Amino acid sequence: MGNAYEIYALRYATMSPRTPNLNFLVPDPHETTAQDLDYFVWLIRGGGREILVDTGFNAEEAKARARKLTLNPVDALEGFGVKADSIKDVIVTHLHYDHAGNLDRFPHARFHLQDREMSYATGRCMCNGMLRHPFSVEHVTTMVRHVYGERVTFHSGDGEIAPGVTVHRVGGHSDGLQVVRVETARGPVVLASDAAHYYANLQKRSPFPIVYNVGDMARGWEIVEKLAGHPDRFIPGHDPIVSEIYPRASDKVDAFALHLPPSRSFVK
């Protein structure tokens, strides 16, 4: 394979306890408990490049939203041997607070974002408190400043970041949500971000409750499946199962190697 990358999931925070209504729009009435929510950023490495996918949140945001921050994602990267000022490309899957904080910590990066996400996060929908809640005005205005600083590359639908690394707009959870397809030695791996918070959201066709467009979310699952080509090659955005089935890649931080096969398969 000409462009085979390594991918690492770096876990930096958790949220517990959860109940089924927090994880599924229409939860199973027989279930009373639910999986915790893990927070990740992802590092793509190969071809002399290191590409970061999402930037997480910091201690102030964790306190404001009652989340347990284990380690600032920027510090997690450094513990993994990657300094923030060495990152040249950051893919922002969407502008929700847990994916677009710390945007001021990457001084030499170019940010990759969907046109529709910038429009959504700065448009009329933000007049609605329910739709606005997952966003931070500080994060959004920082991205606006990056736009004015000519540091943002906008994508409309599909786009290429590097040979073998592409982005694809799916919407649903947020209007401009994009997923990332990465060529690896085990085939294409899709970082689904919040197209599916959990494996079960996609597998059961059951939406996560924070959703802008349910129809787009449902179509997004089909796009993820097609891009991955195999049920073991899509990675949900917040599922603690990821850290259970993928090999640990560091003894200093919670990092997991997604380019390696999982310890168990989802093939039925």
Tab-separated table of C-alpha atoms in Angstrom:
chain	number	residue	atom	x	y	z
A	1	MET	CA	0.000	0.000	0.000
A	2	GLY	CA	1.441	3.348	-1.055
A	3	ASN	CA	0.139	5.470	1.809
A	4	ALA	CA	-0.161	3.428	4.992
A	5	TYR	CA	-0.565	5.584	8.084
A	6	GLU	CA	-0.556	4.853	11.777
A	7	ILE	CA	-3.487	6.160	13.857
A	8	TYR	CA	-3.523	6.694	17.599
A	9	ALA	CA	-6.487	7.493	19.830
A	10	LEU	CA	-5.444	9.575	22.850
A	11	ARG	CA	-7.987	9.493	25.678
A	12	TYR	CA	-7.982	12.640	27.793
A	13	ALA	CA	-11.284	12.719	29.729
A	14	THR	CA	-14.304	10.707	30.830
A	15	MET	CA	-17.915	11.279	31.869
A	16	SER	CA	-19.610	8.957	34.340
A	17	PRO	CA	-22.174	7.774	35.266
A	18	ARG	CA	-24.415	7.684	32.206
A	19	THR	CA	-27.987	6.557	31.752
A	20	PRO	CA	-29.464	5.137	28.515
A	21	ASN	CA	-31.373	8.338	27.718
A	22	LEU	CA	-28.030	10.175	27.595
A	23	ASN	CA	-26.649	7.773	24.977
A	24	PHE	CA	-29.666	7.001	22.776
A	25	LEU	CA	-32.446	9.192	21.437
A	26	VAL	CA	-34.893	6.312	21.950
A	27	PRO	CA	-33.337	4.108	24.667
A	28	ASP	CA	-34.305	0.521	25.376
A	29	PRO	CA	-36.857	0.784	28.218
A	30	HIS	CA	-35.430	-2.402	29.776
A	31	GLU	CA	-31.950	-0.915	30.210
A	32	THR	CA	-31.194	1.137	33.313
A	33	THR	CA	-27.426	1.637	32.995
A	34	ALA	CA	-25.224	2.780	30.146
A	35	GLN	CA	-21.592	2.986	29.087
A	36	ASP	CA	-19.392	5.816	30.260
A	37	LEU	CA	-18.376	8.445	27.738
A	38	ASP	CA	-14.677	8.653	26.860
A	39	TYR	CA	-13.144	11.676	25.147
A	40	PHE	CA	-10.414	11.270	22.527
A	41	VAL	CA	-8.280	13.176	20.093
A	42	TRP	CA	-6.642	11.262	17.255
A	43	LEU	CA	-3.142	11.434	15.794
A	44	ILE	CA	-2.432	10.306	12.229
A	45	ARG	CA	1.226	9.597	11.526
A	46	GLY	CA	2.961	8.648	8.287
A	47	GLY	CA	4.713	9.918	5.192
A	48	GLY	CA	6.675	12.392	7.257
A	49	ARG	CA	3.420	13.945	8.540
A	50	GLU	CA	1.627	14.177	11.843
A	51	ILE	CA	-2.004	15.204	11.455
A	52	LEU	CA	-4.160	15.872	14.501
A	53	VAL	CA	-7.887	15.184	14.448
A	54	ASP	CA	-9.727	17.421	16.940
A	55	THR	CA	-8.295	19.355	19.864
A	56	GLY	CA	-10.444	18.414	22.873
A	57	PHE	CA	-11.176	20.754	25.801
A	58	ASN	CA	-9.262	22.260	28.713
A	59	ALA	CA	-9.649	22.428	32.508
A	60	GLU	CA	-11.892	25.502	32.441
A	61	GLU	CA	-14.339	23.843	30.061
A	62	ALA	CA	-14.220	20.608	32.067
A	63	LYS	CA	-15.171	22.492	35.231
A	64	ALA	CA	-17.955	24.416	33.505
A	65	ARG	CA	-19.486	21.209	32.121
A	66	ALA	CA	-18.722	18.842	35.035
A	67	ARG	CA	-16.429	16.576	33.024
A	68	LYS	CA	-13.477	14.643	34.445
A	69	LEU	CA	-10.384	15.876	32.616
A	70	THR	CA	-7.544	13.403	33.025
A	71	LEU	CA	-5.032	15.418	31.022
A	72	ASN	CA	-5.243	18.351	28.637
A	73	PRO	CA	-5.034	16.883	25.109
A	74	VAL	CA	-2.060	19.132	24.330
A	75	ASP	CA	-0.223	17.643	27.311
A	76	ALA	CA	-1.313	14.144	26.268
A	77	LEU	CA	0.243	14.747	22.866
A	78	GLU	CA	3.470	15.902	24.476
A	79	GLY	CA	3.503	12.792	26.653
A	80	PHE	CA	3.197	10.841	23.421
A	81	GLY	CA	6.222	12.659	22.013
A	82	VAL	CA	4.428	15.267	19.868
A	83	LYS	CA	4.784	18.976	20.583
A	84	ALA	CA	1.860	21.227	19.692
A	85	ASP	CA	4.063	23.669	17.766
A	86	SER	CA	5.168	20.846	15.441
A	87	ILE	CA	1.622	20.107	14.238
A	88	LYS	CA	1.032	21.524	10.750
A	89	ASP	CA	-2.484	20.214	10.063
A	90	VAL	CA	-5.486	19.909	12.390
A	91	ILE	CA	-8.738	18.396	11.159
A	92	VAL	CA	-11.666	19.703	13.196
A	93	THR	CA	-14.513	17.261	12.735
A	94	HIS	CA	-16.977	19.817	14.129
A	95	LEU	CA	-16.986	22.794	16.473
A	96	HIS	CA	-18.584	21.303	19.590
A	97	TYR	CA	-16.753	22.165	22.808
A	98	ASP	CA	-15.108	18.739	23.213
A	99	HIS	CA	-13.667	18.716	19.713
A	100	ALA	CA	-12.625	22.330	19.170
A	101	GLY	CA	-11.037	23.609	22.364
A	102	ASN	CA	-7.346	24.454	22.620
A	103	LEU	CA	-7.401	25.971	19.126
A	104	ASP	CA	-4.980	28.625	20.346
A	105	ARG	CA	-2.386	26.006	21.361
A	106	PHE	CA	-1.236	25.064	17.844
A	107	PRO	CA	0.648	28.106	16.549
A	108	HIS	CA	1.814	26.649	13.240
A	109	ALA	CA	-1.237	24.593	12.297
A	110	ARG	CA	-3.656	24.925	9.424
A	111	PHE	CA	-7.196	23.983	10.437
A	112	HIS	CA	-9.459	21.917	8.178
A	113	LEU	CA	-13.190	22.509	8.578
A	114	GLN	CA	-16.380	22.076	6.590
A	115	ASP	CA	-18.001	25.217	5.142
A	116	ARG	CA	-21.325	24.164	6.618
A	117	GLU	CA	-19.923	23.827	10.131
A	118	MET	CA	-18.620	27.387	10.183
A	119	SER	CA	-21.950	28.636	8.819
A	120	TYR	CA	-23.912	26.577	11.331
A	121	ALA	CA	-21.853	27.634	14.359
A	122	THR	CA	-22.139	31.338	13.499
A	123	GLY	CA	-25.643	31.404	12.026
A	124	ARG	CA	-29.248	31.638	13.101
A	125	CYS	CA	-29.363	28.187	14.707
A	126	MET	CA	-27.139	29.500	17.494
A	127	CYS	CA	-30.080	31.644	18.639
A	128	ASN	CA	-31.609	28.383	19.919
A	129	GLY	CA	-30.269	27.355	23.320
A	130	MET	CA	-30.637	23.625	22.725
A	131	LEU	CA	-28.661	23.720	19.475
A	132	ARG	CA	-26.157	26.198	20.914
A	133	HIS	CA	-25.435	24.244	24.098
A	134	PRO	CA	-22.687	21.914	22.714
A	135	PHE	CA	-20.742	24.909	21.372
A	136	SER	CA	-18.472	27.332	23.200
A	137	VAL	CA	-18.540	30.899	21.929
A	138	GLU	CA	-14.856	31.204	22.851
A	139	HIS	CA	-13.937	28.227	20.659
A	140	VAL	CA	-16.042	29.448	17.748
A	141	THR	CA	-14.633	32.971	17.889
A	142	THR	CA	-11.104	31.560	18.057
A	143	MET	CA	-11.826	29.714	14.828
A	144	VAL	CA	-13.178	32.919	13.316
A	145	ARG	CA	-9.886	34.584	14.221
A	146	HIS	CA	-8.037	31.765	12.476
A	147	VAL	CA	-10.199	32.378	9.402
A	148	TYR	CA	-9.184	36.041	9.436
A	149	GLY	CA	-5.573	34.948	9.935
A	150	GLU	CA	-5.823	32.835	6.761
A	151	ARG	CA	-5.149	29.633	8.698
A	152	VAL	CA	-8.318	27.701	7.791
A	153	THR	CA	-8.851	25.457	4.788
A	154	PHE	CA	-12.537	24.959	4.128
A	155	HIS	CA	-13.952	21.792	2.610
A	156	SER	CA	-17.321	21.295	0.970
A	157	GLY	CA	-18.306	17.650	1.191
A	158	ASP	CA	-15.269	15.527	0.368
A	159	GLY	CA	-11.690	16.772	0.603
A	160	GLU	CA	-8.104	15.515	0.704
A	161	ILE	CA	-5.748	16.493	3.511
A	162	ALA	CA	-2.848	14.339	2.312
A	163	PRO	CA	-2.549	11.319	0.003
A	164	GLY	CA	-4.539	8.623	1.780
A	165	VAL	CA	-6.189	10.984	4.300
A	166	THR	CA	-9.585	12.354	3.270
A	167	VAL	CA	-12.522	14.104	4.945
A	168	HIS	CA	-16.203	13.573	4.197
A	169	ARG	CA	-19.125	15.653	5.383
A	170	VAL	CA	-21.900	13.573	6.998
A	171	GLY	CA	-23.783	16.145	9.102
A	172	GLY	CA	-26.439	14.867	11.464
A	173	HIS	CA	-24.961	15.450	14.917
A	174	SER	CA	-23.843	18.907	13.774
A	175	ASP	CA	-24.591	20.346	10.365
A	176	GLY	CA	-20.986	20.330	9.197
A	177	LEU	CA	-19.738	17.197	10.931
A	178	GLN	CA	-17.025	15.474	8.891
A	179	VAL	CA	-15.473	12.035	9.271
A	180	VAL	CA	-11.886	11.130	8.384
A	181	ARG	CA	-10.835	8.180	6.215
A	182	VAL	CA	-7.240	7.031	6.642
A	183	GLU	CA	-5.342	4.410	4.639
A	184	THR	CA	-3.595	1.952	6.954
A	185	ALA	CA	-1.855	-1.394	6.579
A	186	ARG	CA	-5.127	-3.122	7.561
A	187	GLY	CA	-7.164	-1.155	5.052
A	188	PRO	CA	-9.077	2.116	5.293
A	189	VAL	CA	-9.978	3.138	8.846
A	190	VAL	CA	-12.712	5.728	9.388
A	191	LEU	CA	-12.536	8.037	12.383
A	192	ALA	CA	-16.269	8.510	12.705
A	193	SER	CA	-16.082	11.166	15.421
A	194	ASP	CA	-19.648	11.942	16.482
A	195	ALA	CA	-21.318	10.320	13.498
A	196	ALA	CA	-21.484	7.523	16.088
A	197	HIS	CA	-20.549	8.255	19.694
A	198	TYR	CA	-20.721	4.532	20.423
A	199	TYR	CA	-20.461	1.419	18.284
A	200	ALA	CA	-24.087	0.746	19.272
A	201	ASN	CA	-25.371	4.025	17.787
A	202	LEU	CA	-24.425	2.809	14.324
A	203	GLN	CA	-24.949	-0.905	14.868
A	204	LYS	CA	-28.450	-0.459	16.335
A	205	ARG	CA	-29.263	2.499	14.060
A	206	SER	CA	-30.114	4.413	17.242
A	207	PRO	CA	-29.114	8.108	17.283
A	208	PHE	CA	-27.193	9.832	20.041
A	209	PRO	CA	-29.576	12.411	21.575
A	210	ILE	CA	-27.569	15.498	20.554
A	211	VAL	CA	-28.613	15.756	16.936
A	212	TYR	CA	-29.290	18.529	14.451
A	213	ASN	CA	-30.721	16.381	11.628
A	214	VAL	CA	-31.777	12.778	12.262
A	215	GLY	CA	-32.070	12.023	8.560
A	216	ASP	CA	-28.510	13.166	7.903
A	217	MET	CA	-27.308	11.154	10.899
A	218	ALA	CA	-28.911	7.992	9.514
A	219	ARG	CA	-27.417	8.627	6.082
A	220	GLY	CA	-24.085	9.319	7.785
A	221	TRP	CA	-23.982	5.782	9.191
A	222	GLU	CA	-24.262	4.437	5.648
A	223	ILE	CA	-21.466	6.737	4.486
A	224	VAL	CA	-19.203	5.593	7.331
A	225	GLU	CA	-19.858	1.938	6.542
A	226	LYS	CA	-19.148	2.449	2.848
A	227	LEU	CA	-15.942	4.401	3.486
A	228	ALA	CA	-14.651	1.804	5.962
A	229	GLY	CA	-15.686	-1.246	3.956
A	230	HIS	CA	-15.611	-3.481	7.055
A	231	PRO	CA	-17.350	-3.267	10.464
A	232	ASP	CA	-14.004	-3.461	12.293
A	233	ARG	CA	-12.607	-0.425	10.493
A	234	PHE	CA	-14.792	2.360	11.845
A	235	ILE	CA	-13.905	4.052	15.125
A	236	PRO	CA	-16.680	5.710	17.169
A	237	GLY	CA	-15.977	9.039	18.788
A	238	HIS	CA	-16.529	8.308	22.489
A	239	ASP	CA	-16.840	4.576	23.100
A	240	PRO	CA	-14.750	3.130	25.992
A	241	ILE	CA	-14.718	-0.177	24.086
A	242	VAL	CA	-12.021	1.387	21.865
A	243	SER	CA	-9.558	1.349	24.762
A	244	GLU	CA	-10.459	-2.258	25.539
A	245	ILE	CA	-9.977	-3.794	22.088
A	246	TYR	CA	-7.082	-1.823	20.590
A	247	PRO	CA	-3.448	-2.249	21.705
A	248	ARG	CA	-2.058	0.267	24.157
A	249	ALA	CA	0.588	2.398	22.459
A	250	SER	CA	2.172	4.224	25.400
A	251	ASP	CA	3.076	3.713	29.044
A	252	LYS	CA	2.852	7.470	29.707
A	253	VAL	CA	-0.584	8.417	28.348
A	254	ASP	CA	-3.781	6.607	27.372
A	255	ALA	CA	-2.964	6.017	23.710
A	256	PHE	CA	-4.288	3.185	21.570
A	257	ALA	CA	-3.140	1.979	18.135
A	258	LEU	CA	-6.085	1.980	15.731
A	259	HIS	CA	-4.060	0.923	12.690
A	260	LEU	CA	-3.612	-2.504	14.300
A	261	PRO	CA	-6.393	-5.108	14.321
A	262	PRO	CA	-8.771	-5.072	17.312
A	263	SER	CA	-8.740	-7.945	19.778
A	264	ARG	CA	-12.311	-8.830	18.886
A	265	SER	CA	-14.360	-8.469	15.751
A	266	PHE	CA	-17.795	-6.965	15.130
A	267	VAL	CA	-18.437	-9.208	12.133
A	268	LYS	CA	-21.701	-11.056	12.703
